[in-house]
Tab-separated table of C-alpha atoms and ligand atoms in Angstrom:
chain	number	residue	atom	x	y	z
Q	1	UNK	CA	-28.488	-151.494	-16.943
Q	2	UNK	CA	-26.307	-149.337	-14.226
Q	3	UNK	CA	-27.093	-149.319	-10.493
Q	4	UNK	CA	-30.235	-147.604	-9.772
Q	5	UNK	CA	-29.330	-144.661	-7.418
Q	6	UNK	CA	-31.033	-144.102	-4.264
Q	7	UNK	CA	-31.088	-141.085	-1.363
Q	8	UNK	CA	-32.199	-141.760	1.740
Q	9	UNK	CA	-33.265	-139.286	3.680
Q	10	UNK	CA	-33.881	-140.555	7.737
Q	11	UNK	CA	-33.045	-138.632	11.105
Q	12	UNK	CA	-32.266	-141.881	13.056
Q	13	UNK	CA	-28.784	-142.533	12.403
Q	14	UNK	CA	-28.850	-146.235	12.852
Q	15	UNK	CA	-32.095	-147.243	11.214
Q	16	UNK	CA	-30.544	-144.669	8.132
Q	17	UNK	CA	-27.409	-146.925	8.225
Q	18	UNK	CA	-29.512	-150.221	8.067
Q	19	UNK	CA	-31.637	-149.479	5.255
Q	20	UNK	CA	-28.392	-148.270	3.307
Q	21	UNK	CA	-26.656	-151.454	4.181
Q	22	UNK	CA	-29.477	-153.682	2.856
Q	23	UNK	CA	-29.902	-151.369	-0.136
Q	24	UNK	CA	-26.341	-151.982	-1.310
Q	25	UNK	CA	-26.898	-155.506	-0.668
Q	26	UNK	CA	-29.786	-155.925	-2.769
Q	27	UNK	CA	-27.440	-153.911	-5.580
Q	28	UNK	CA	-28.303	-150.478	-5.367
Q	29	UNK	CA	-25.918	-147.227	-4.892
Q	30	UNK	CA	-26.767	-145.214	-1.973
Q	31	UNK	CA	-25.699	-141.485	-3.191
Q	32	UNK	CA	-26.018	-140.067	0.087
Q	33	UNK	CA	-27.511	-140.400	3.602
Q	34	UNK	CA	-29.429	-137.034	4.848
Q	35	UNK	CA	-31.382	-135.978	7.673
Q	36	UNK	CA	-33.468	-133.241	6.825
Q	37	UNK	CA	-35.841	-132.162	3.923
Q	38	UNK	CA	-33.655	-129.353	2.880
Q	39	UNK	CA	-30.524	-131.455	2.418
Q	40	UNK	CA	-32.905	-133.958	0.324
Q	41	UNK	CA	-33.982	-131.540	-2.082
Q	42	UNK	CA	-29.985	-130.116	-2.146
Q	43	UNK	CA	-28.829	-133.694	-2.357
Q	44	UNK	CA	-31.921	-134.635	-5.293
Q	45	UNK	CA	-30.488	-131.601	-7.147
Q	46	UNK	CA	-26.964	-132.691	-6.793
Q	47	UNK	CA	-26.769	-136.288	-7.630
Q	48	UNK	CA	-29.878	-136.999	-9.482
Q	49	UNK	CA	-31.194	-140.331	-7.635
Q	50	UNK	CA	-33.539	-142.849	-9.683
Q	51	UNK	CA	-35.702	-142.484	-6.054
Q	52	UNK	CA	-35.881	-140.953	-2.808
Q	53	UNK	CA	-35.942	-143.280	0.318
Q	54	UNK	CA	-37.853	-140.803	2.835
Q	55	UNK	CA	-38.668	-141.003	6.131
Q	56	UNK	CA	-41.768	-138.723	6.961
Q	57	UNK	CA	-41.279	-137.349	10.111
Q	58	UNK	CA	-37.975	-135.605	9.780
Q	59	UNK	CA	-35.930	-133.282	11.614
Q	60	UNK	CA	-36.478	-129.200	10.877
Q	61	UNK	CA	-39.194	-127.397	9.389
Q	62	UNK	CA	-39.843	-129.488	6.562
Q	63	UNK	CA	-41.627	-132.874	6.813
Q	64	UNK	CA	-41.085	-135.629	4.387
Q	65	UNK	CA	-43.878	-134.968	2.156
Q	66	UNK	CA	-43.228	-131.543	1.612
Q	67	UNK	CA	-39.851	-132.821	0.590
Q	68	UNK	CA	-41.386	-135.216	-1.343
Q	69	UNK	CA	-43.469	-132.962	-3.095
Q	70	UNK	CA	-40.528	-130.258	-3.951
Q	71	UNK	CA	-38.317	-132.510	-5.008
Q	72	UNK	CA	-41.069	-134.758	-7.758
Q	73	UNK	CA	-41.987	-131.266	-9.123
Q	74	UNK	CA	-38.431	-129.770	-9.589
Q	75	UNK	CA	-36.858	-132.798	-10.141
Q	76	UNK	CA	-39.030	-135.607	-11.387
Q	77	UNK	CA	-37.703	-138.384	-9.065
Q	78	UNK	CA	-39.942	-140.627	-7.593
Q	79	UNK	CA	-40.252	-140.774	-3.485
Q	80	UNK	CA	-40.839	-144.242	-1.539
Q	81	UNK	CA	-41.956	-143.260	2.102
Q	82	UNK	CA	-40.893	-144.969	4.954
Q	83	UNK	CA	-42.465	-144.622	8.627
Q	84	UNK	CA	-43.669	-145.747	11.426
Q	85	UNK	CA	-46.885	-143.623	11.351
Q	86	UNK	CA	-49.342	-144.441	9.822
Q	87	UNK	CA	-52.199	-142.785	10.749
Q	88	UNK	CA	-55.025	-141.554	8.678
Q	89	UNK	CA	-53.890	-138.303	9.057
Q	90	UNK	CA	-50.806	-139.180	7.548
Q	91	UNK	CA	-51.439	-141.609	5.144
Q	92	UNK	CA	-54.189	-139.200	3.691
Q	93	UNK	CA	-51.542	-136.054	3.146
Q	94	UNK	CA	-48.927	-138.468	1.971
Q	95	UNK	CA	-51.636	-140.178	-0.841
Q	96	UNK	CA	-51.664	-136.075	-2.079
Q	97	UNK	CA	-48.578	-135.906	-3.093
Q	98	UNK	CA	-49.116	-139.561	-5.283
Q	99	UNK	CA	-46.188	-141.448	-3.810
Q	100	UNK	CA	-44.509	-144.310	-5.496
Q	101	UNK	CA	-44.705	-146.146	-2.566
Q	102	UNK	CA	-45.383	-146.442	0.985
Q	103	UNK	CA	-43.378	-148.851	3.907
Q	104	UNK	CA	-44.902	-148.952	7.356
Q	105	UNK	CA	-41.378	-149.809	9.539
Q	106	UNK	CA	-39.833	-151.918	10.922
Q	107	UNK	CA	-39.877	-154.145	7.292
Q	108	UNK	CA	-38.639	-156.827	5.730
Q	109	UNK	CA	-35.915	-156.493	3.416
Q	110	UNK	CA	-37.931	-158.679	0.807
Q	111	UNK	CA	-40.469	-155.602	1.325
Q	112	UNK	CA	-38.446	-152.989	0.574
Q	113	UNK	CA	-36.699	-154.279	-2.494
Q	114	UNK	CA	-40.632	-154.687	-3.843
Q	115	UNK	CA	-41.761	-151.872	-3.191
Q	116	UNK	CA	-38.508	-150.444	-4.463
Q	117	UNK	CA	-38.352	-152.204	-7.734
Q	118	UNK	CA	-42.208	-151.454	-8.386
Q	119	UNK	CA	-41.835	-147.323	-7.718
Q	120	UNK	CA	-38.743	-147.329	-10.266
Q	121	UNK	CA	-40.719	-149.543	-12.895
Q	122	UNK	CA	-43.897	-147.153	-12.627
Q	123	UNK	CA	-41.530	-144.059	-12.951
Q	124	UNK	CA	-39.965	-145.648	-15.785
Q	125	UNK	CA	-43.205	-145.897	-17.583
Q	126	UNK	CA	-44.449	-142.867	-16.662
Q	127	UNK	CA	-41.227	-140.839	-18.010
Q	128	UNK	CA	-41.828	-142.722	-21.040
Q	129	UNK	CA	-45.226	-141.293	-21.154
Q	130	UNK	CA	-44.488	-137.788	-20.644
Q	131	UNK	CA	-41.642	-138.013	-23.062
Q	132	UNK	CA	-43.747	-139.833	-25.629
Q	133	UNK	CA	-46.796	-136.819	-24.822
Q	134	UNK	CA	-44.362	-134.733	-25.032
Q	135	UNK	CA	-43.270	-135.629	-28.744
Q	136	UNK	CA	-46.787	-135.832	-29.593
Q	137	UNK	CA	-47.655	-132.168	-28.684
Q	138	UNK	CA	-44.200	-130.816	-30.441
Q	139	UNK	CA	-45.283	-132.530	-33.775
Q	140	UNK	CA	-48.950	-131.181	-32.985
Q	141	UNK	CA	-47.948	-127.590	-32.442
Q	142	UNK	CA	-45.212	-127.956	-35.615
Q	143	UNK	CA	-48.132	-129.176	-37.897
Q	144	UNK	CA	-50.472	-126.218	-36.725
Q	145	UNK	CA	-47.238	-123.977	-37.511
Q	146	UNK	CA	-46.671	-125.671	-40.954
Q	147	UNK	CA	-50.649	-125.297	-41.925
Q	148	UNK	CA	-50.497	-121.556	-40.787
Q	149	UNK	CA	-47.566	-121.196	-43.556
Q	150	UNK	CA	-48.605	-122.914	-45.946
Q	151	UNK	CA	-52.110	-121.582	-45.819
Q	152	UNK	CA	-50.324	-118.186	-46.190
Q	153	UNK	CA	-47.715	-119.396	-48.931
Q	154	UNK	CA	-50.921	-119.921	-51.147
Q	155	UNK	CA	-52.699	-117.041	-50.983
Q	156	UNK	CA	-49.812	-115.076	-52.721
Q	157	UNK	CA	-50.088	-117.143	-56.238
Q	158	UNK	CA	-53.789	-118.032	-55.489
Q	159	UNK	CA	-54.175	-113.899	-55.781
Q	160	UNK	CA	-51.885	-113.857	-58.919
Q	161	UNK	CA	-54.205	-116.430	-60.664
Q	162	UNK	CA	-57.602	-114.660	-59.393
Q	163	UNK	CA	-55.921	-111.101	-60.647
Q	164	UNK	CA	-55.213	-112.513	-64.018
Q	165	UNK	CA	-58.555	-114.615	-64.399
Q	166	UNK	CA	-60.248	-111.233	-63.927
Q	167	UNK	CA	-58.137	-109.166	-66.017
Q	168	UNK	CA	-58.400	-112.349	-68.998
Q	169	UNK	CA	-62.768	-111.713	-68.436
Q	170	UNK	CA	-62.008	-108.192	-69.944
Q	171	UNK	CA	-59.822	-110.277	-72.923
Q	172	UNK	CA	-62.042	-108.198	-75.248
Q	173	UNK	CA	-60.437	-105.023	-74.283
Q	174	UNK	CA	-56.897	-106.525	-73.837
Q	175	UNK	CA	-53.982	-106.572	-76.582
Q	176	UNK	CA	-52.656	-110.222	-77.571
Q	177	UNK	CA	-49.385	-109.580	-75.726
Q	178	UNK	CA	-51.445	-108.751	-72.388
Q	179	UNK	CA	-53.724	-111.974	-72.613
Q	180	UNK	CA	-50.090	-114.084	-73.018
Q	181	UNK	CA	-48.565	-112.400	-69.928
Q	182	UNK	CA	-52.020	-112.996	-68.012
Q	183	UNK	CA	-51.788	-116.677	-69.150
Q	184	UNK	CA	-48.088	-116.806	-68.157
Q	185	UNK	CA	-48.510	-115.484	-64.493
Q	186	UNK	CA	-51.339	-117.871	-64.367
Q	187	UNK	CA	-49.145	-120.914	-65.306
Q	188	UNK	CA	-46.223	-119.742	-63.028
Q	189	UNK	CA	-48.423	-118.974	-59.846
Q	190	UNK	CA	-49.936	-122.649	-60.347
Q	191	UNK	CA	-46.493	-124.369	-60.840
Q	192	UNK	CA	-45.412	-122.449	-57.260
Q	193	UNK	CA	-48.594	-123.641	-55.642
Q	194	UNK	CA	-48.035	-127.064	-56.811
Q	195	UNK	CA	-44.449	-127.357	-55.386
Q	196	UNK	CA	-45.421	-126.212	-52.182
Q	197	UNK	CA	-48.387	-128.933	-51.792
Q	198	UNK	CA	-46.071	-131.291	-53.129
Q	199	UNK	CA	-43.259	-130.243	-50.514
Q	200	UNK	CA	-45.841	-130.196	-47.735
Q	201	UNK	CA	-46.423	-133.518	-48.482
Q	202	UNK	CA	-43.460	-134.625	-48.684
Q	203	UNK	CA	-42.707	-132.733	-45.132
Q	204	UNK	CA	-45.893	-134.337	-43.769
Q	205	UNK	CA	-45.064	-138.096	-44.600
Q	206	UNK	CA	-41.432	-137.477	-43.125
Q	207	UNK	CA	-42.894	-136.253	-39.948
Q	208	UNK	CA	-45.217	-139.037	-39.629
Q	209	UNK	CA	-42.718	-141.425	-40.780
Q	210	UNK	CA	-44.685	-142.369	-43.848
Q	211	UNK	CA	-41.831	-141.694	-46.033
Q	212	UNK	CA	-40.787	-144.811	-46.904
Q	213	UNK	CA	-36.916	-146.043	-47.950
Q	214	UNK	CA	-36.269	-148.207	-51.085
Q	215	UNK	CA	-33.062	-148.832	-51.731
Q	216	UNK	CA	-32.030	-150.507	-54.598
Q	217	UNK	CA	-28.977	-150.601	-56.987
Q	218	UNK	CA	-28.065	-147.477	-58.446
Q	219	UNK	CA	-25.437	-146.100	-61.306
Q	220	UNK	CA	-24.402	-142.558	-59.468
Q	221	UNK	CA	-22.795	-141.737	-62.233
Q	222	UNK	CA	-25.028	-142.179	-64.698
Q	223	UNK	CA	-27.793	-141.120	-62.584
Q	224	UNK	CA	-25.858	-137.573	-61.655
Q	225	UNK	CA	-24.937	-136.627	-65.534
Q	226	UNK	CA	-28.502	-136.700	-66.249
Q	227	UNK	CA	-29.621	-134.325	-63.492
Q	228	UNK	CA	-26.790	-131.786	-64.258
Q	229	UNK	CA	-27.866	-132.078	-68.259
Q	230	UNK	CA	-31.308	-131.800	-66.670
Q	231	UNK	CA	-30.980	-128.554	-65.158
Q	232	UNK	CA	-28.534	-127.106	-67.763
Q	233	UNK	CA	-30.983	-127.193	-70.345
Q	234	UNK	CA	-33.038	-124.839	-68.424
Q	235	UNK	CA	-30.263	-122.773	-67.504
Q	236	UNK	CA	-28.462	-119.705	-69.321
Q	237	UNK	CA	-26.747	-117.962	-66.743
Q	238	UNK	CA	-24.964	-121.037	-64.744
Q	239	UNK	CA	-22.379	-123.483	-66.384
Q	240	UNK	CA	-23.415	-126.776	-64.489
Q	241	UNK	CA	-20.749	-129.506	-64.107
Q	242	UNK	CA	-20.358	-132.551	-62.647
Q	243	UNK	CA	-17.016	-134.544	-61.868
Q	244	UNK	CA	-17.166	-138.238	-60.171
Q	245	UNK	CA	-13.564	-138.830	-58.755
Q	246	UNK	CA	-14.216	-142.717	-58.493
Q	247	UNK	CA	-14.403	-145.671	-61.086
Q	248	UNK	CA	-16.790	-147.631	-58.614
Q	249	UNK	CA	-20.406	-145.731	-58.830
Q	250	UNK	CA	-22.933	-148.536	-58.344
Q	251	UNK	CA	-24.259	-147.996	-54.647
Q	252	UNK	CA	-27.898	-149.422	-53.403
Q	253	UNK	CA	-29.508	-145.838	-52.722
Q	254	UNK	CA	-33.388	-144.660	-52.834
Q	255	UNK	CA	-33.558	-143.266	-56.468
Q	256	UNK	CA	-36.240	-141.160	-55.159
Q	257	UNK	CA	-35.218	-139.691	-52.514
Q	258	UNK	CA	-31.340	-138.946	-53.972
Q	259	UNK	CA	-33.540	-136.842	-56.414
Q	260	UNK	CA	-35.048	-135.155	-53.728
Q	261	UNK	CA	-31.296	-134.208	-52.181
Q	262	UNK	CA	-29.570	-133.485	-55.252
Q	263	UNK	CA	-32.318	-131.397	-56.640
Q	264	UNK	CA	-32.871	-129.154	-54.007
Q	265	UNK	CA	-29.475	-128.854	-53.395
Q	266	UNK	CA	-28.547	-127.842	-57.128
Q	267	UNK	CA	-31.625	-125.880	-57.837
Q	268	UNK	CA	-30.457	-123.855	-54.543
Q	269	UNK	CA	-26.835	-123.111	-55.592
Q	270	UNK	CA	-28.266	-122.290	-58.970
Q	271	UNK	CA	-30.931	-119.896	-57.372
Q	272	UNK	CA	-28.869	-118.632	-54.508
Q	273	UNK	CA	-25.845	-117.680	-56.836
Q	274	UNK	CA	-27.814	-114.542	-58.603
Q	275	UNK	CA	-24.343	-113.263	-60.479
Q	276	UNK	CA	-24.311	-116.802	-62.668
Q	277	UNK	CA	-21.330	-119.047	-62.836
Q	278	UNK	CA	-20.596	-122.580	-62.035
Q	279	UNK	CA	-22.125	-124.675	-59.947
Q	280	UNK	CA	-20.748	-127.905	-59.344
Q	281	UNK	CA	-21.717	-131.480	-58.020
Q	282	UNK	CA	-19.004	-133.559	-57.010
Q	283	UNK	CA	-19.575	-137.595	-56.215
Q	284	UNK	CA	-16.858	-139.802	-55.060
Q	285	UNK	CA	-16.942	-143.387	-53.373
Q	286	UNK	CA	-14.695	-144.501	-50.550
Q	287	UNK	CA	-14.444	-147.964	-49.649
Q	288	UNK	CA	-14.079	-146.976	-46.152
Q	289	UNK	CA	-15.632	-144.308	-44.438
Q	290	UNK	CA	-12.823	-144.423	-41.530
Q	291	UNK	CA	-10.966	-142.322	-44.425
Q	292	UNK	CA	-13.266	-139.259	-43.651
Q	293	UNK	CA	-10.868	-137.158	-42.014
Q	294	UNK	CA	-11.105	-136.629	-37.922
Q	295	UNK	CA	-12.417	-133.111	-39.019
Q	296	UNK	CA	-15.201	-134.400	-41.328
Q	297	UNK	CA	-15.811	-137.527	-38.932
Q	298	UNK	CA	-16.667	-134.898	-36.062
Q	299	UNK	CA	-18.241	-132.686	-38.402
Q	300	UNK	CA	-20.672	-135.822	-39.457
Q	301	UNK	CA	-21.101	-137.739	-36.587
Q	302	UNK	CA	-20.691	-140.630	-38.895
Q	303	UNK	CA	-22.879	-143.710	-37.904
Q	304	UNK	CA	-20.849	-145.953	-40.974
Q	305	UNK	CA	-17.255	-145.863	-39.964
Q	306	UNK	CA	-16.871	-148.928	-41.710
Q	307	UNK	CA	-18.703	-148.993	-44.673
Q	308	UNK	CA	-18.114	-147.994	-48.181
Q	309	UNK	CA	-19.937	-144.394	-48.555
Q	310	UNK	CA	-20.756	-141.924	-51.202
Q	311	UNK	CA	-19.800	-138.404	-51.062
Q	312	UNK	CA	-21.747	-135.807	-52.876
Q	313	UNK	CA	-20.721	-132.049	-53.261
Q	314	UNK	CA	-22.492	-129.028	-54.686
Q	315	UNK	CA	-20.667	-125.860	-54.893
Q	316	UNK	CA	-21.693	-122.425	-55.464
Q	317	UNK	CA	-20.008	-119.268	-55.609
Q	318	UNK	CA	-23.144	-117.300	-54.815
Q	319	UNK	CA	-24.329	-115.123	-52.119
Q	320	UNK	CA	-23.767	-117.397	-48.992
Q	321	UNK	CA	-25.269	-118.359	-45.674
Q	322	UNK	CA	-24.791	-115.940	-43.078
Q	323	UNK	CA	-23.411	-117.160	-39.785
Q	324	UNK	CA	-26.805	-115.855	-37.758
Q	325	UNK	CA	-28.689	-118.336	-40.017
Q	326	UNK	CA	-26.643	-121.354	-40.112
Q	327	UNK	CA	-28.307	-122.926	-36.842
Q	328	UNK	CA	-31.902	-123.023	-38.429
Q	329	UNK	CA	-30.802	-123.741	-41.723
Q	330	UNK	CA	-32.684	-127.209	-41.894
Q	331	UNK	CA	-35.726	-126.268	-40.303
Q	332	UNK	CA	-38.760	-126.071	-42.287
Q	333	UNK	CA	-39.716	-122.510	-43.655
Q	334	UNK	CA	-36.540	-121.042	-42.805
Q	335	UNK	CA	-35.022	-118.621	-45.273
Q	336	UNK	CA	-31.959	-116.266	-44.450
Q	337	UNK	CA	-31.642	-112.907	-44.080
Q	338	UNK	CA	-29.941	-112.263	-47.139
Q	339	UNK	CA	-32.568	-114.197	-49.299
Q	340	UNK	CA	-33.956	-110.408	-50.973
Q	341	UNK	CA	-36.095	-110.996	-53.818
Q	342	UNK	CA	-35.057	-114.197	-53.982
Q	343	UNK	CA	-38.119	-116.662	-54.089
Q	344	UNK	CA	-38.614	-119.728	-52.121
Q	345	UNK	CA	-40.388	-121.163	-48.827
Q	346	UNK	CA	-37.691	-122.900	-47.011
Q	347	UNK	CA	-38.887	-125.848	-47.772
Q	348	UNK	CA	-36.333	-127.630	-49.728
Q	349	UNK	CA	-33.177	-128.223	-47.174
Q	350	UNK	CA	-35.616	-129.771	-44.694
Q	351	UNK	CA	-37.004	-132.301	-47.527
Q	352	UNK	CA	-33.058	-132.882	-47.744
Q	353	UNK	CA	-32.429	-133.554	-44.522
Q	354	UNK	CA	-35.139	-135.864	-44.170
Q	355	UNK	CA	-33.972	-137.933	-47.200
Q	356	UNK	CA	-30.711	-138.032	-46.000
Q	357	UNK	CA	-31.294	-139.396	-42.278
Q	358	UNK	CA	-33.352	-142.044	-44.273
Q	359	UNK	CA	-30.484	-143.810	-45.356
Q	360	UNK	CA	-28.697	-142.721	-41.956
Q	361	UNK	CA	-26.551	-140.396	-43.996
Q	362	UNK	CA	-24.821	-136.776	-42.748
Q	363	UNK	CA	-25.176	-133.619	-44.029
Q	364	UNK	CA	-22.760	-130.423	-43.469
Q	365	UNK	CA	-22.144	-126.914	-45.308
Q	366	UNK	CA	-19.104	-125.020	-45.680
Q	367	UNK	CA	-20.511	-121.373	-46.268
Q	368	UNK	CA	-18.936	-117.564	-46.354
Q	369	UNK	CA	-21.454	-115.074	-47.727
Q	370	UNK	CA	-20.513	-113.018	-50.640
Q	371	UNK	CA	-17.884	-116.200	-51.434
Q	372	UNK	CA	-20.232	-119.137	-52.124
Q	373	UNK	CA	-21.522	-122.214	-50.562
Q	374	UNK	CA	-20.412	-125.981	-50.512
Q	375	UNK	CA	-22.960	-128.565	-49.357
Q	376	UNK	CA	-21.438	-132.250	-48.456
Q	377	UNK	CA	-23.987	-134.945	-48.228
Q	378	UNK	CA	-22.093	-138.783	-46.708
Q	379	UNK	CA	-24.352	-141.929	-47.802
Q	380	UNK	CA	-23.601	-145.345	-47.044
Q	381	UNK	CA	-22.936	-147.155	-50.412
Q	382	UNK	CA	-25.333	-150.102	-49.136
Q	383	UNK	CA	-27.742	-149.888	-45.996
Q	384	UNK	CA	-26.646	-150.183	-42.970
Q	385	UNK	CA	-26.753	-153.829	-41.792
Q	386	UNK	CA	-28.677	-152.763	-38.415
Q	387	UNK	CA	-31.123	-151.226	-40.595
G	1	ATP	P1	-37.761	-123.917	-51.459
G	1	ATP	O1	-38.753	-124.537	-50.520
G	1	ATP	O2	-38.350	-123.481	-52.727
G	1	ATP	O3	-36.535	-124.764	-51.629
G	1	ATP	P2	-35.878	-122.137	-50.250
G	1	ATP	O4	-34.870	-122.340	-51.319
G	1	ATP	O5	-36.002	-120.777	-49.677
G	1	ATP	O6	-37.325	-122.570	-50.736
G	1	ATP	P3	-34.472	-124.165	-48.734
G	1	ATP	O7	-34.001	-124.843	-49.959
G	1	ATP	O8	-34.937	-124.995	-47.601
G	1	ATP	O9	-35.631	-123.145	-49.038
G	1	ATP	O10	-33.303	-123.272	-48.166
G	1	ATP	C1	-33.477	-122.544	-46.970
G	1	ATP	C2	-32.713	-121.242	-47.034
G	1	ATP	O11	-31.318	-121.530	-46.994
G	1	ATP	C3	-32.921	-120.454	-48.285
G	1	ATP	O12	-34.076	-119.640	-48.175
G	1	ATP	C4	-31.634	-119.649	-48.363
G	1	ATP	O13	-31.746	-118.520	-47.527
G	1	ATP	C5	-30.612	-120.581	-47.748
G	1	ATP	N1	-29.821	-121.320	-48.759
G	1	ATP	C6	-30.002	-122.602	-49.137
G	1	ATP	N2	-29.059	-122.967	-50.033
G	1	ATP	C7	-28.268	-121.899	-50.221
G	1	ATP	C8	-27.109	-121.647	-51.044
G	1	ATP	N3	-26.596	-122.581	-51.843
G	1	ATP	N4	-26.544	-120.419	-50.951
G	1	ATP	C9	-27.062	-119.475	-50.128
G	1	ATP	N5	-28.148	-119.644	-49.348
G	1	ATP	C10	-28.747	-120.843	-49.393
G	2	MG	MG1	-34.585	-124.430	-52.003
């Protein structure tokens, strides 16, 4: 832990130069010495103290507590008064402001470090408080947001289904072909309602870190060629390859949750590249990750410089990501502006990101619209050993 930084703020010159002087002693760093509540609050905003030493009767128009008070709203750092008064008066308007602590002078130094240590302990906790409250409300007020959607996502196929139940009533008065496309519409609108519960799940868990991590052994190789045959038997338009540049494969990865990545990521460049052609997922295996390039290092932020990793491309040559959209690109329900009639619910890259900060992987996207898309998602090849 650094020195804790402290501002003292006294109008007597030689008592101010005494309490610095035993301050330093007992290990702090004074970061300045000021005589008046104005220069306080300009000195607060300046250097950022851990706590304000303050005297309460001080030179100008402002008193100490008013100082006090200014500079725990704007700033959040916690004030320790020091004075010789300490009359009811005083103590009362001090005890509104809730000070961290309160010396009557002259003290000991054994006093002051005390009372010192204490007010920077109880700030400590109570910053962790606010920041932990803080958290708590976010992931409130992003669960609200996500219900709102989803609630919304559903009514679309929920209608389809209700539509084509009623239409299917009349079956008596409806040709075969009709009755098939009903039954078709009905089947399609349920299949879209089930993905979204299942990726609202999925969302939920990861937000309340239920999504769990199970690494294991896994053939990439092996375990790639059957998700590209996978999703080329289903597909017409696209020519779906794969191409591993490495004889080593075997990594210990989550099976599940690789499915999760890869899938979203090929059923994307598949869906996102409306003209057809190949899409493309790449896998290679470094021994070291200190090979990534400075560019894709800083790119990263790798947290496995020296680890074996896995790299996994997909590439697209479809419409792209426009540059306005790039910076939301991984929150949940965002879809670009150049999406059209292009279905989906913006659900899928945030699943992916998820999965990949599981196994404290990176995740980055080369992307010009019109051109096409590359996504590059680093694993480690093993867990991390801090894990
Ligand atoms: P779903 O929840 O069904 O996956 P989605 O595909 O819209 O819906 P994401 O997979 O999260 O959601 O993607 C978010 C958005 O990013 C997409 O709506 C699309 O605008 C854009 N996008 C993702 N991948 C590509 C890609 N390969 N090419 C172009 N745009 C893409
Ligand atoms: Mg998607």
């Amino acid at each position: 832990m650094g020195e804790k930084k402290i501002l003292v703020v006294e109008d007597e010159a030689i008592v101010a130069e005494a309490i610095a002087f035993s301050l330093k002693k007992q290990g702090y760093e004074v970061t300045a010495i000021v005589t008046n509540g104005e220069e306080a609050i300009e000195k607060a905003a300046e250097n950022q103290p851990d706590l304000v030493l303050m005297d309460i009767v001080l030179e100008g128009d402002m008193d100490g507590i008013a100082a006090a008070e200014k500079i725990r709203t704007r700033f959040h750092i916690p004030t320790v008064f020091l004075t010789a008064y300490a009359d009811e008066e005083t103590l009362k308007r001090a005890k509104l402001t809730d000070p961290f602590g309160y010396i009557i002078k002259p003290f000991q130094q054994k006093d002051l470090y005390v009372t010192i240590e204490i007010a920077l302990h109880r700030h400590e906790l109570e910053t962790k408080m606010r920041q932990a409250l803080e958290t708590a409300e976010q992931k409130a007020s992003r669960q609200t947001k996500y219900v709102s959607i989803a609630a919304h996502e559903l009514r679309n196929p929920l209608s389809a289904i209700v539509g084509s139940a009623k239409l299917l009533e009349l079956s008596s008065k409806l040709d075969e072909e009709t009755q098939i496309k009903c039954l078709d519409l009905m089947k399609s609108a349920s299949q879209s309602m089930n993905q979204l519960i299942e990726d609202m799940l999925i969302i939920g868990r990861a937000e309340s870190d239920q999504l769990k991590f199970n690494p294991a052994p896994l053939n990439l190789r092996e375990f790639c060629r059957h998700l590209v045959e996978h999703f080329q038997l289903s597909e017409e338009k696209h020519r779906i390859t794969f191409v591993c540049s490495s004889t080593k494969s075997v990594a210990v990865i989550d099976q599940r949750l690789l499915q999760h990545i890869l899938s979203n990521l090929i059923s994307n460049a598949i869906k996102y590249s409306t003209k057809g052609g190949e899409v493309r997922l790449e896998l290679d295996y470094w021994e070291k990750a200190e090979q990534v390039t400075p560019r894709l290092q800083e790119n990263y932020q790798l947290p496995i410089t020296n680890y074996p990793i896995v790299i996994f491309r997909v590439r697209d040559s479809g419409i792209g990501i426009p540059k306005q959209d790039q910076e939301k690109l991984f929150e949940a329900f965002h879809r670009c502006s150049n999406v059209g009639e292009i279905k989906g619910t913006g659900l899928g890259l945030a699943i992916v990101k998820k999965a990949v900060e599981l196994h404290q992987g990176a995740i980055a996207f080369e992307s010009e619209v019109g051109v096409g898309t590359t996504f590059t998602v680093i694993l480690p090849a093993s867990p991390h050993p801090h894990n």
